[in-house]
Short mmCIF file of C-alpha atoms in Angstrom, two decimals:
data_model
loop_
_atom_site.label_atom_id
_atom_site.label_comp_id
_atom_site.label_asym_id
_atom_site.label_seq_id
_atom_site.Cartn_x
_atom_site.Cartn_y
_atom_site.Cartn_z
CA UNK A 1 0.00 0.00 0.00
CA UNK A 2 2.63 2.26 0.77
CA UNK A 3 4.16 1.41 -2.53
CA UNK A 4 0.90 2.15 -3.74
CA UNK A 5 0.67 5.59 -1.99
CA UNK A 6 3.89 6.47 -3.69
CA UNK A 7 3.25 5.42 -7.06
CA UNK A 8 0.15 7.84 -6.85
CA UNK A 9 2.18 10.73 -5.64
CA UNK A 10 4.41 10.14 -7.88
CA UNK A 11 1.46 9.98 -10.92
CA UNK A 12 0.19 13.20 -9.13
CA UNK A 13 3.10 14.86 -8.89
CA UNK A 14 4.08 14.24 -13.02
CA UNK A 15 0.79 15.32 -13.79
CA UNK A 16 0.91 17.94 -11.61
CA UNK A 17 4.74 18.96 -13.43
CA UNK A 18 3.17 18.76 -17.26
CA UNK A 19 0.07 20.86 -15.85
CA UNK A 20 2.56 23.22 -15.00
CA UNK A 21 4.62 22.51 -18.06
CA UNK A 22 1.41 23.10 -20.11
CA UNK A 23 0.57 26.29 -18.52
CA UNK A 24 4.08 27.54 -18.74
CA UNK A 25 4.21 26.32 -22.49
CA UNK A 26 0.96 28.11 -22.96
CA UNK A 27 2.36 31.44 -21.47
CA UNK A 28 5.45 30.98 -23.66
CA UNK A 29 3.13 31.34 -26.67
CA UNK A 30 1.01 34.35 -25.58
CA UNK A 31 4.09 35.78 -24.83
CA UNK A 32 5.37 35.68 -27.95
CA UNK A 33 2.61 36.72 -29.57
CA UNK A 34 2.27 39.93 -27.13
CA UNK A 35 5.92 40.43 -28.20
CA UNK A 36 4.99 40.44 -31.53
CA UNK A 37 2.20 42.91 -31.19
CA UNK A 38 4.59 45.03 -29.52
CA UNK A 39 7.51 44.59 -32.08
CA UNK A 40 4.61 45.90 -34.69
CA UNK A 41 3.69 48.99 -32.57
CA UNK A 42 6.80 49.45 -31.74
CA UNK A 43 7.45 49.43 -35.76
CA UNK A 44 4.72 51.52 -36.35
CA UNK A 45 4.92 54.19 -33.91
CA UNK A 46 8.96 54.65 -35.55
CA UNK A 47 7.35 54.74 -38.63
CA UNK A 48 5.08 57.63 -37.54
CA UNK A 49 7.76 59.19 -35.55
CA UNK A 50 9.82 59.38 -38.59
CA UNK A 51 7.00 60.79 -40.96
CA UNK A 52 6.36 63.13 -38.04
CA UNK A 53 10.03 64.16 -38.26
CA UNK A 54 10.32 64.61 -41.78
CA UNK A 55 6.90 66.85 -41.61
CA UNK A 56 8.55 68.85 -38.75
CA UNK A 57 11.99 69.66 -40.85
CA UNK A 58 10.26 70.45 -43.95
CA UNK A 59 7.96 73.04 -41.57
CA UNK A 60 11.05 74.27 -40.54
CA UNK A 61 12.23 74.70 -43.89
CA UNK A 62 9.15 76.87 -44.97
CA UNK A 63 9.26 78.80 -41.77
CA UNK A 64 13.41 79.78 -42.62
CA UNK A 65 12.02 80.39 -46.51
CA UNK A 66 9.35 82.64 -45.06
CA UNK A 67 11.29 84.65 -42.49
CA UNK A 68 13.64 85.40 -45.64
CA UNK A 69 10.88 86.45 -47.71
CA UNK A 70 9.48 88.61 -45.08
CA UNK A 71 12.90 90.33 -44.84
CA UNK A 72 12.99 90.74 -48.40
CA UNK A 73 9.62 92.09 -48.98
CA UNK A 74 10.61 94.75 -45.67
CA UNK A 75 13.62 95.47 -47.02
CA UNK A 76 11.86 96.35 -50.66
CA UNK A 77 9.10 98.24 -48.61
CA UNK A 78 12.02 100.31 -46.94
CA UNK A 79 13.38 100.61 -50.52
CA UNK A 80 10.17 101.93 -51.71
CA UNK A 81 9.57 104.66 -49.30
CA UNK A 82 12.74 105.72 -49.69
CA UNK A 83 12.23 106.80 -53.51
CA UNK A 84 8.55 107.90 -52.72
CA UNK A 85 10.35 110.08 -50.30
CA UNK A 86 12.80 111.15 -53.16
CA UNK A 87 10.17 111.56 -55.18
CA UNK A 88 8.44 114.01 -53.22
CA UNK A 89 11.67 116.29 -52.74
CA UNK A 90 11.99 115.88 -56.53
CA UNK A 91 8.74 116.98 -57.38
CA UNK A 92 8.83 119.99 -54.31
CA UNK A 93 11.98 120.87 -55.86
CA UNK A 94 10.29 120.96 -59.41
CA UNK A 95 7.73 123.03 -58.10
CA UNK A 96 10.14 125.56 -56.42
CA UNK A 97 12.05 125.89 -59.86
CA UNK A 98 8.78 126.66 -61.57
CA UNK A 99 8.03 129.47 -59.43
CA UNK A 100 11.54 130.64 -59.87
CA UNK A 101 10.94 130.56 -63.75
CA UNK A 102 8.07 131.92 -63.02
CA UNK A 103 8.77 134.71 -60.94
CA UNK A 104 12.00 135.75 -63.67
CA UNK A 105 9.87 135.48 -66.43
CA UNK A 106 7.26 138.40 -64.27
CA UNK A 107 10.64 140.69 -63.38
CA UNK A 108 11.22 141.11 -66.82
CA UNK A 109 8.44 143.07 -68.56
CA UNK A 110 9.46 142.08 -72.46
CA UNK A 111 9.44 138.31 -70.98
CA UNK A 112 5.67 139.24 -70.52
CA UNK A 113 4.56 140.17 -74.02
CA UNK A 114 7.10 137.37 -75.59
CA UNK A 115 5.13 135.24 -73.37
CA UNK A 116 1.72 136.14 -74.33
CA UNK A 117 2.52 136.42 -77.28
CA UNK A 118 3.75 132.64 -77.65
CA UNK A 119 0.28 131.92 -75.71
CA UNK A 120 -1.89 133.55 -78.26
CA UNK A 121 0.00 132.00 -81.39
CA UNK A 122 -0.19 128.71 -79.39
CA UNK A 123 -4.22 129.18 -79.06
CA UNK A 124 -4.14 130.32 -82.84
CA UNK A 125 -4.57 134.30 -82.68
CA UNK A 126 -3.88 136.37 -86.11
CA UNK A 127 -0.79 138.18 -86.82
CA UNK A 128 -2.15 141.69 -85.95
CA UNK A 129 -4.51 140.51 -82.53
CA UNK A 130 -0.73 139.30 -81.73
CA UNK A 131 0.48 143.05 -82.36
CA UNK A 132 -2.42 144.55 -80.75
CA UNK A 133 -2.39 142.38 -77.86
CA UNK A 134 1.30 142.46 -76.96
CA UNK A 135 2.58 145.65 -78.91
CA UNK A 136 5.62 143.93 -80.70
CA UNK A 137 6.26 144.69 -84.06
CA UNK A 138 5.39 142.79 -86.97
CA UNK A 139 8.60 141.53 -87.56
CA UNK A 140 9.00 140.03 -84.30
CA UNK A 141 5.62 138.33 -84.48
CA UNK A 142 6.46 136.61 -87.62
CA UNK A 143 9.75 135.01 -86.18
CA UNK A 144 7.75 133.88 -83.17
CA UNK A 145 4.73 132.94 -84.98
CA UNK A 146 7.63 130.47 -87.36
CA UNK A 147 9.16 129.67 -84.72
CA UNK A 148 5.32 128.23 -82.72
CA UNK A 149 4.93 127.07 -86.04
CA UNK A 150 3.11 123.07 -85.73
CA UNK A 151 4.65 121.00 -88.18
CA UNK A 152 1.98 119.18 -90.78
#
């Protein structure tokens, strides 16, 4: 019996070891497979990380090719209010000379009647109105009046 008694602990006990065996073998496999699954996400989430990287250098790239646009187009703006300025002294400038002209051609009283004169051939007057109006004599209305002369 006591042979008996040990021959069933002994059955127990290997059954007992390929339960465990079993269970361990069974581990071993979902194990592996949760490995697996994590070797893939692992995979994937690089794959995304590098995408993600890529995307992130290429944003950087625009951002660097936008700053030096933006410091382009300021340095043109500066550019262009600089000459607008210039302009504006130009055409003040202009404006002064004009009334310097202006105010010679008013000192001199002959300047006046040449003037007219020029004026009224310009808006088509007649030889003698020219006379009348500006008391020059004839002679000196015919040069002007050849000189105003509109080539046909």
């Amino acid at each position: 019996m006591l042979a008996t008694t040990a021959l069933l602990i002994a059955i127990g006990a290997v059954i007992l070891s390929l339960a465990v065996l079993f269970i361990i073998a069974r581990q071993a496999v979902v194990m592996k497979r949760l490995h697996q699954r994590l070797q893939g996400y692992q995979q994937q989430t690089e794959a995304q990380w590098h995408s993600r990287s890529q995307e992130l250098s290429g944003l950087a790239e625009r951002m660097a090719e936008d700053s030096s646009e933006e410091a382009l187009i300021e340095q043109h703006s500066q550019q262009l209010q600089a000459l607008a300025e210039r302009q504006q002294q130009l055409a003040e400038q202009l404006d002064q000379v004009k009334q310097q002209i202006a105010e010679v051609a008013n000192q001199d009283p002959e300047m006046r009647y040449y003037q007219k004169a020029a004026k009224l051939i310009a808006e088509g007057a007649s030889l003698q109105e020219v006379m009348d109006a500006c008391e020059l004599p004839q002679a000196e209305v015919e040069l002007l009046m050849s000189l105003n002369k509109q080539p046909s």
